[in-house]
Short mmCIF file of C-alpha atoms and ligand atoms in Angstrom, two decimals:
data_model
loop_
_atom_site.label_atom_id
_atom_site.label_comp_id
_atom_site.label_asym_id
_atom_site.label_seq_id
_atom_site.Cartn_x
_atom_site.Cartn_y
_atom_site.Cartn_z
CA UNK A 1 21.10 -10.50 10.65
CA UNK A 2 19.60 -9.06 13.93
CA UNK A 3 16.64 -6.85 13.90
CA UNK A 4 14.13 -5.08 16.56
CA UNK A 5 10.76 -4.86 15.02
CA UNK A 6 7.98 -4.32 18.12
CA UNK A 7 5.27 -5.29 16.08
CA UNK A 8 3.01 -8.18 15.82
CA UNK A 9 0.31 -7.35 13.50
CA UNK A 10 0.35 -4.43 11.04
CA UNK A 11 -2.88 -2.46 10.68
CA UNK A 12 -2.30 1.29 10.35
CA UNK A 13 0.29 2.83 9.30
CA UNK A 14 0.24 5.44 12.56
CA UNK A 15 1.95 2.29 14.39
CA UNK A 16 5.17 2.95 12.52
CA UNK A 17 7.94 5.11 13.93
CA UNK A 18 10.76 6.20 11.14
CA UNK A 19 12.91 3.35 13.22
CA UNK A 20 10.16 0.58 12.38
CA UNK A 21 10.49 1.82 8.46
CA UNK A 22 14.13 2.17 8.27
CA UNK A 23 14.03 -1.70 9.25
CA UNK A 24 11.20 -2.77 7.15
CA UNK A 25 13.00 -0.83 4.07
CA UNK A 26 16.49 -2.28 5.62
CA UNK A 27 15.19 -6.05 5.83
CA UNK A 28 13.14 -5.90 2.56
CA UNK A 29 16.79 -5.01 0.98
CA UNK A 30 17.88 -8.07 2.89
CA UNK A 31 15.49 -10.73 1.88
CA UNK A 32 15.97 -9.61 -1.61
CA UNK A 33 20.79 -10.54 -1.12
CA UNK A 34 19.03 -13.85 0.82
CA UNK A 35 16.63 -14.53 -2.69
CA UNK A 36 19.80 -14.25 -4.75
CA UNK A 37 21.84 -16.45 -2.77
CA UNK A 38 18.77 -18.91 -2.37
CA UNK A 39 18.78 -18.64 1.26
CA UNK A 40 14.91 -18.10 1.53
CA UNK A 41 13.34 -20.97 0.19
CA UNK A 42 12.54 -22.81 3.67
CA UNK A 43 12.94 -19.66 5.83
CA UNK A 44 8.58 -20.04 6.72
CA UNK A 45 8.76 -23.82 5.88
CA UNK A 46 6.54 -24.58 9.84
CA UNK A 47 4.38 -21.89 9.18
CA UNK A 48 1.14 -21.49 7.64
CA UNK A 49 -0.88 -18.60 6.30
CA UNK A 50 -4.35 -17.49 5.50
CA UNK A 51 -5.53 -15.12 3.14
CA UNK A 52 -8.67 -13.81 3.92
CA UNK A 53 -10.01 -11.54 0.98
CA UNK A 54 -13.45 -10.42 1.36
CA UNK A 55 -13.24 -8.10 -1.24
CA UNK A 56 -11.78 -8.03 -4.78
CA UNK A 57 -8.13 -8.01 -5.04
CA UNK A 58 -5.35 -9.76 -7.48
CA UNK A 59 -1.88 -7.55 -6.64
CA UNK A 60 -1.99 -8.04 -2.59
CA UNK A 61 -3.86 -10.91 -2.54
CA UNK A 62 -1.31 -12.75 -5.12
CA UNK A 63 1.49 -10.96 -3.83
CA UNK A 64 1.08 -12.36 -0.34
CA UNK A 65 0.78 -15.68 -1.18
CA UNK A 66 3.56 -16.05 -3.59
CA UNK A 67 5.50 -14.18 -0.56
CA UNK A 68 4.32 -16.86 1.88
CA UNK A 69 4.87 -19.85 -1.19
CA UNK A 70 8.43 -18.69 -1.92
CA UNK A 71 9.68 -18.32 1.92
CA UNK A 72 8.44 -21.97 1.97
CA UNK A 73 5.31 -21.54 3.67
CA UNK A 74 2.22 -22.61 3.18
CA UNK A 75 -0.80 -20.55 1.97
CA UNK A 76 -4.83 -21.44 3.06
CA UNK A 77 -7.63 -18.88 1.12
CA UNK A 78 -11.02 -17.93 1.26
CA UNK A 79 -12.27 -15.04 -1.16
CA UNK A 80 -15.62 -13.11 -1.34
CA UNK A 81 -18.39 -13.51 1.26
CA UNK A 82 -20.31 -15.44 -0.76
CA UNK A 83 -17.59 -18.50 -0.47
CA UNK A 84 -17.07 -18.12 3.65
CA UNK A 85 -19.81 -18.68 5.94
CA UNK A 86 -20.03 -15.12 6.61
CA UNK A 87 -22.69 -15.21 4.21
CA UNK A 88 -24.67 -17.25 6.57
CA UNK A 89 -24.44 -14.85 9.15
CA UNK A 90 -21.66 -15.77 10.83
CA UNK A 91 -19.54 -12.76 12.69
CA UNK A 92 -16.09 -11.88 11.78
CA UNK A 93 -15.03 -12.55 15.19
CA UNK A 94 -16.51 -16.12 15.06
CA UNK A 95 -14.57 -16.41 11.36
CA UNK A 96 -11.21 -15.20 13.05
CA UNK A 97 -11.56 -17.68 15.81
CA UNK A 98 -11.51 -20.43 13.21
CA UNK A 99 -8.97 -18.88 11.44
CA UNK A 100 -6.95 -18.75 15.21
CA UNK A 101 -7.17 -22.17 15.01
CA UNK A 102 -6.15 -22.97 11.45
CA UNK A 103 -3.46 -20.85 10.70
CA UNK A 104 -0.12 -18.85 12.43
CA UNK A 105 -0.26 -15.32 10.80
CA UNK A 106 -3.69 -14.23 8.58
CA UNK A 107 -3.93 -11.56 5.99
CA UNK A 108 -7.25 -9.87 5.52
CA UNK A 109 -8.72 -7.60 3.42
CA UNK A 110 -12.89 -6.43 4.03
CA UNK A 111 -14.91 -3.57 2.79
CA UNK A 112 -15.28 -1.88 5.96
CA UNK A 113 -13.30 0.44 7.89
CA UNK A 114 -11.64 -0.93 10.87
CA UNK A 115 -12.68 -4.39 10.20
CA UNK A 116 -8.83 -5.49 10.17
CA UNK A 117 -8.26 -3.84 14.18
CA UNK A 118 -11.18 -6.09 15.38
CA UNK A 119 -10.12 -9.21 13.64
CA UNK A 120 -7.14 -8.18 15.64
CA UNK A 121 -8.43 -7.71 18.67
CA UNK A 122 -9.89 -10.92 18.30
CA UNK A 123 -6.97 -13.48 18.24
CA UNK A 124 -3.60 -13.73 18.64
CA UNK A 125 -1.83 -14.92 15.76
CA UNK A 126 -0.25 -11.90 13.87
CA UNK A 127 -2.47 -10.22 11.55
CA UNK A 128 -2.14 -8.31 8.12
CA UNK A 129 -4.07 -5.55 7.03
CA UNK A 130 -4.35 -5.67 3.10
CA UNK A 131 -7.35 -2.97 3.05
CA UNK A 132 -9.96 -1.77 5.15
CA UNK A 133 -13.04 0.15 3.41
CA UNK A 134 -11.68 3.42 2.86
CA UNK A 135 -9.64 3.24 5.80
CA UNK A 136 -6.30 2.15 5.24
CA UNK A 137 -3.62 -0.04 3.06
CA UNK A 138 -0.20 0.12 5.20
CA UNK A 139 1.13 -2.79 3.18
CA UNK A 140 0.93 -1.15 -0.53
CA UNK A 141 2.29 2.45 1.70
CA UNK A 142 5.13 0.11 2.35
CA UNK A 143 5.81 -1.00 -1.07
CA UNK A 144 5.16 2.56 -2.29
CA UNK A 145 7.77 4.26 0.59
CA UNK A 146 10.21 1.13 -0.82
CA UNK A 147 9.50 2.19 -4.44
CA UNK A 148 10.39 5.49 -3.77
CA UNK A 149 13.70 4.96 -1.64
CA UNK A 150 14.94 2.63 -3.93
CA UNK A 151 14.59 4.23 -7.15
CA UNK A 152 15.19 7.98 -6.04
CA UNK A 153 18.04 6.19 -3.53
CA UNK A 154 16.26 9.06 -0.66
CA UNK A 155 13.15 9.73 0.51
CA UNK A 156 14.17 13.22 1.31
CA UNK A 157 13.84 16.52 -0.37
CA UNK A 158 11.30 15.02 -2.94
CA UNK A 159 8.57 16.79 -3.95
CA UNK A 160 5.69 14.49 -4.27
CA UNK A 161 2.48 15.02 -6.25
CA UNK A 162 -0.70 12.68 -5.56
CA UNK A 163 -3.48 12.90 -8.21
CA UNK A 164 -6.90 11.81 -8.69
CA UNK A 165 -9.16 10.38 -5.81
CA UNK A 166 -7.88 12.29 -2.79
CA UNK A 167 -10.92 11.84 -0.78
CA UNK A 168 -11.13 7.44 -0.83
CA UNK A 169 -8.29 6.35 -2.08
CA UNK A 170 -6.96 4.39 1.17
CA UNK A 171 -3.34 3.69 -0.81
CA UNK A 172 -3.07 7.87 -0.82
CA UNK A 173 -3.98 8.11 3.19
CA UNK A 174 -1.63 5.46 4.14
CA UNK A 175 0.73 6.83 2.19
CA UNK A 176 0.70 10.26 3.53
CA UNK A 177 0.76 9.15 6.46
CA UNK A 178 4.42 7.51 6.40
CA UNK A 179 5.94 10.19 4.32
CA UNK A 180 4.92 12.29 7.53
CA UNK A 181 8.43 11.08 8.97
CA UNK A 182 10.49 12.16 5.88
CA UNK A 183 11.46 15.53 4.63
CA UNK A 184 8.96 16.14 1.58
CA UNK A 185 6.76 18.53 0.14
CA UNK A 186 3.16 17.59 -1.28
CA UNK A 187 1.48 18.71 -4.13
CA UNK A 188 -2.46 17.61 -4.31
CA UNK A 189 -3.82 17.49 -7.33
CA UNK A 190 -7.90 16.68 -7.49
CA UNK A 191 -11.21 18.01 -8.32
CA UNK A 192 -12.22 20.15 -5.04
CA UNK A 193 -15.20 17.23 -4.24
CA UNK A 194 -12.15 14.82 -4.08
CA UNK A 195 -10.06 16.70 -1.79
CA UNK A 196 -7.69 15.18 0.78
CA UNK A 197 -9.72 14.50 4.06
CA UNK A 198 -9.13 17.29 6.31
CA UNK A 199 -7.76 14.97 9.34
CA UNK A 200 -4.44 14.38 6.34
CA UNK A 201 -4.17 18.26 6.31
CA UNK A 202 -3.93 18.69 10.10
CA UNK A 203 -1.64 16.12 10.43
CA UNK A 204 0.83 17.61 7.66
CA UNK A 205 0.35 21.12 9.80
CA UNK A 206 1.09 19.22 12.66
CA UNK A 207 4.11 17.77 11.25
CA UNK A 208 5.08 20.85 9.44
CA UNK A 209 5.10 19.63 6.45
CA UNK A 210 4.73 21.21 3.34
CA UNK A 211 1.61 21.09 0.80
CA UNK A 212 -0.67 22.40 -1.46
CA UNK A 213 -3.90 21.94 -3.16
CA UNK A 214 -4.97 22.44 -6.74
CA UNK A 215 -7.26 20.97 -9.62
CA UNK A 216 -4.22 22.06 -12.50
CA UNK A 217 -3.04 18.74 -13.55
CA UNK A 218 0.32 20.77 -14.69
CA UNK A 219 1.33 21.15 -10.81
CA UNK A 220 2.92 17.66 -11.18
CA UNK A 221 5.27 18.78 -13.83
CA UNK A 222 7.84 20.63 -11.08
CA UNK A 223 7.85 17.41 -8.87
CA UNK A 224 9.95 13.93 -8.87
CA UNK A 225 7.19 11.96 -8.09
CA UNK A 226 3.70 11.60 -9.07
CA UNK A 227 1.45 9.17 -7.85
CA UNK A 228 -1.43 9.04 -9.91
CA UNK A 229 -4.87 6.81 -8.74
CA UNK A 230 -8.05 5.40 -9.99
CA UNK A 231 -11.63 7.41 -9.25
CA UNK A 232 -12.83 4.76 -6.62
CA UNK A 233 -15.61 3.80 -8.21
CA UNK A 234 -16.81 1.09 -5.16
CA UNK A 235 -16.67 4.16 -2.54
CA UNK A 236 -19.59 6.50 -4.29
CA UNK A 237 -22.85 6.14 -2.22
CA UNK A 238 -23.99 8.58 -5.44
CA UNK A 239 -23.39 6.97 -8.90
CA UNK A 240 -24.58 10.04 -10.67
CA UNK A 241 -21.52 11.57 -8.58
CA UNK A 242 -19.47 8.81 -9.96
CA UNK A 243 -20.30 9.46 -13.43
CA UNK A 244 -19.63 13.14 -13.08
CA UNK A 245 -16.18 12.60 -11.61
CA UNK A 246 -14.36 9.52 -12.93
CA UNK A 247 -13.06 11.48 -16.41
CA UNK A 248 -11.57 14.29 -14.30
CA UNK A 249 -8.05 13.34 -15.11
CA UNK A 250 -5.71 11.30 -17.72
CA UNK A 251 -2.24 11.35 -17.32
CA UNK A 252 -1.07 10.79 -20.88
CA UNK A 253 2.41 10.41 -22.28
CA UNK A 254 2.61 13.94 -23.46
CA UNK A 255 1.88 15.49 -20.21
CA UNK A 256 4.60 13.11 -18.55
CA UNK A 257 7.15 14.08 -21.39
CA UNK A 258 6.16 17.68 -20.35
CA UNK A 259 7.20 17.59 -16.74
CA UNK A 260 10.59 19.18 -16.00
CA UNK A 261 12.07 16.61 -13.38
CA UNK A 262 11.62 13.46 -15.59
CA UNK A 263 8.76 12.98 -13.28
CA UNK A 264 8.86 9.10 -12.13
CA UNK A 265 5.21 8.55 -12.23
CA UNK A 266 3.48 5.85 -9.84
CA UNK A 267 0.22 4.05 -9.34
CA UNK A 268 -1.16 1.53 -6.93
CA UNK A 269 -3.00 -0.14 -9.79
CA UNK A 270 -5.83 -1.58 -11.02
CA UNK A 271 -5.90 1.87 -13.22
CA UNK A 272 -9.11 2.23 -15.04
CA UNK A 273 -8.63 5.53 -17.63
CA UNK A 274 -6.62 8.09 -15.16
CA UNK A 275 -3.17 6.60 -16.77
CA UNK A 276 -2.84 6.41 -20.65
CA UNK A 277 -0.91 3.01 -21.34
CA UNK A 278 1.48 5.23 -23.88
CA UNK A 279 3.11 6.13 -20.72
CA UNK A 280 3.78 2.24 -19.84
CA UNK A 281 6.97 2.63 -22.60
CA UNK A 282 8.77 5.88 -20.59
CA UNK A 283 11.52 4.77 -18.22
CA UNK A 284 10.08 6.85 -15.60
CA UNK A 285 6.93 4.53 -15.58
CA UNK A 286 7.16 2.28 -12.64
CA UNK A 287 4.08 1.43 -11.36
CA UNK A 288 4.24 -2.21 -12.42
CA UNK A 289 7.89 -2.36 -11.36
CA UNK A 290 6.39 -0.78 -8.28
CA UNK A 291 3.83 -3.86 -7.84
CA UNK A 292 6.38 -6.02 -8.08
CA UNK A 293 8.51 -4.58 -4.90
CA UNK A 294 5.16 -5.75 -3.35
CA UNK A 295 6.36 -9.47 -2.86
CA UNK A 296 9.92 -8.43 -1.88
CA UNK A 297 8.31 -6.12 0.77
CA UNK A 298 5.42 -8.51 1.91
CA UNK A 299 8.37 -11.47 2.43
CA UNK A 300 10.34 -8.85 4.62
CA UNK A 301 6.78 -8.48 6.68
CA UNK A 302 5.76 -11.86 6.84
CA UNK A 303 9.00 -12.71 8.32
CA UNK A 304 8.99 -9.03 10.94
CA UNK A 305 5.35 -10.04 11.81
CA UNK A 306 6.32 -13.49 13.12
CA UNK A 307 9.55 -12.96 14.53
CA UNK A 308 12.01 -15.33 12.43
CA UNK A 309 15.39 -15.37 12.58
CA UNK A 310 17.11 -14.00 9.07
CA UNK A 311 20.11 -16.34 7.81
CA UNK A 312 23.78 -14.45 7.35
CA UNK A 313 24.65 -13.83 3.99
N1 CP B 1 -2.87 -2.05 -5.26
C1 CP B 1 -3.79 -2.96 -4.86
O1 CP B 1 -4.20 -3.00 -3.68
O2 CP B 1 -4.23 -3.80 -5.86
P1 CP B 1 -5.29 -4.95 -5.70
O3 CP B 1 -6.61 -4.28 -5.35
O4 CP B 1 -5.32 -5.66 -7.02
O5 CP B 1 -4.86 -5.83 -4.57
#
């Protein structure tokens, strides 16, 4: 199986052209026909990857490595600050120099915006953004875009709502940001204080895309997706702003059952209380189906990122 994929590390999802996603979606179907036929297992057997998680984290984090684990690789970890000697003061850059030197592709995920394009910038080896502050999460936009197409069989001509935490949730932005090069409409549903960022709206203009905003939880009913997220609690500078927000919305079982389009509902979990679990039992409930795309999707990157050839069938 041939592929072109011009990318060595994947940090934003405004590096993707529709090409680049119609592989990623194309190979990720792939690795899944090479699993069944147990054509994987030594695929990454010479390489070795580190996982690099400065800040909480058990889907991506665990997804990754049993990615890296089942292709045959090999997995090295650090997690939190207070276990690396960046709590001593040492630099990032200094960290991914050692990390340069240890390992052939890293993963990373830190609290701060950007951190993941310097740690780039840094080194050579291919490198993985799993989160940046309230920046971006291509990765989980990857699994979500592979959710999507493979349980609605198109991307296009969905209507897609997004609920909850507009204004941090990085899942949402990255998100967006790829269904820019599909035929949708958007539906925003959030209190106004958690609003989309404006840069999101421009770019939609730009793109001509279609979307509106509203706080009526009911706007999800007419649309075949909703993705619903957790108020990000870590973001709020203001925890009295916190406190005011994080009821604003629970999606329950009745209001799914209430939709019109057998609304498939998606989240990027953790939830906290924005998802009842009576909706866990509807067949349109995928998130955790959804989470577990994640490892086909990360295999298909971990092989794009460095290059390896792909077995025939
Ligand atoms: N969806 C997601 O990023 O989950 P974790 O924070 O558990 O990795």
């Amino acid at each position: 199986m041939k592929y072109e994929f011009p990318h060595k590390d994947i940090i934003d999802p405004d590096q993707f052209t529709k090409k680049d996603l119609e592989t990623i979606l194309t190979i990720t179907d792939y690795v899944v026909e090479l699993q069944k036929a147990k054509k994987i297992n030594h695929l990454l057997s010479d390489y070795l990857m580190a996982s690099l998680f400065f800040e909480s984290s058990t889907r991506t984090r665990l997804s990754f490595e049993t990615a890296m684990l089942r292709l045959g690789g090999k997995v090295i970890s650090t997690v939190g600050f207070q276990f690396s000697s960046i709590s001593k003061g040492e630099t990032l850059y200094d960290t991914m120099k050692m990390i340069e030197a240890y390992a052939d592709i890293a993963v990373i995920r830190h609290p701060v915006e950007g951190s993941s394009r310097i740690a780039a910038s840094a080194i050579d080896i291919p490198i993985i953004n799993a989160g940046d502050g309230a920046g971006h999460h291509p990765t989980q936009a990857l699994l979500d875009l592979y959710t999507i197409y493979k349980e609605k069989k198109s991307i296009d001509n969905l209507r897609i709502a997004f609920i909850g935490d507009l204004k941090f949730s990085r899942t949402i932005h990255s998100l967006v940001k790829l269904l820019t090069h599909y035929n949708v409409e958007i539906v925003f549903i959030s209190p106004v204080d958690l609003a989309i960022p404006e840069m999101y709206r421009k770019e939609l203009k730009k793109k001509n895309i279609e979307f509106e905003e509203t706080e009526d939880l009911k706007a999800f009913w007419d649309c075949d997706v909703a993705y619903v997220t957790r108020i990000q609690e870590e973001r709020f500078v203001d925890r009295e702003e916190y406190e005011r927000l994080k009821n604003s919305y629970v999606v329950n079982k009745a209001m799914v059952l209430a939709s019109k389009k057998n609304t498939m509902i998606m989240h990027p979990l953790p939830r906290v209380n924005e998802l009842s679990t009576d909706v866990d039992s509807l067949p349109n409930a995928v998130y955790f189906k959804q989470a577990k795309y994640g490892v086909d999707v990360r295999m298909a990157l971990l092989i794009l990122c460095l290059q390896v050839e792909l077995p025939d069938l």
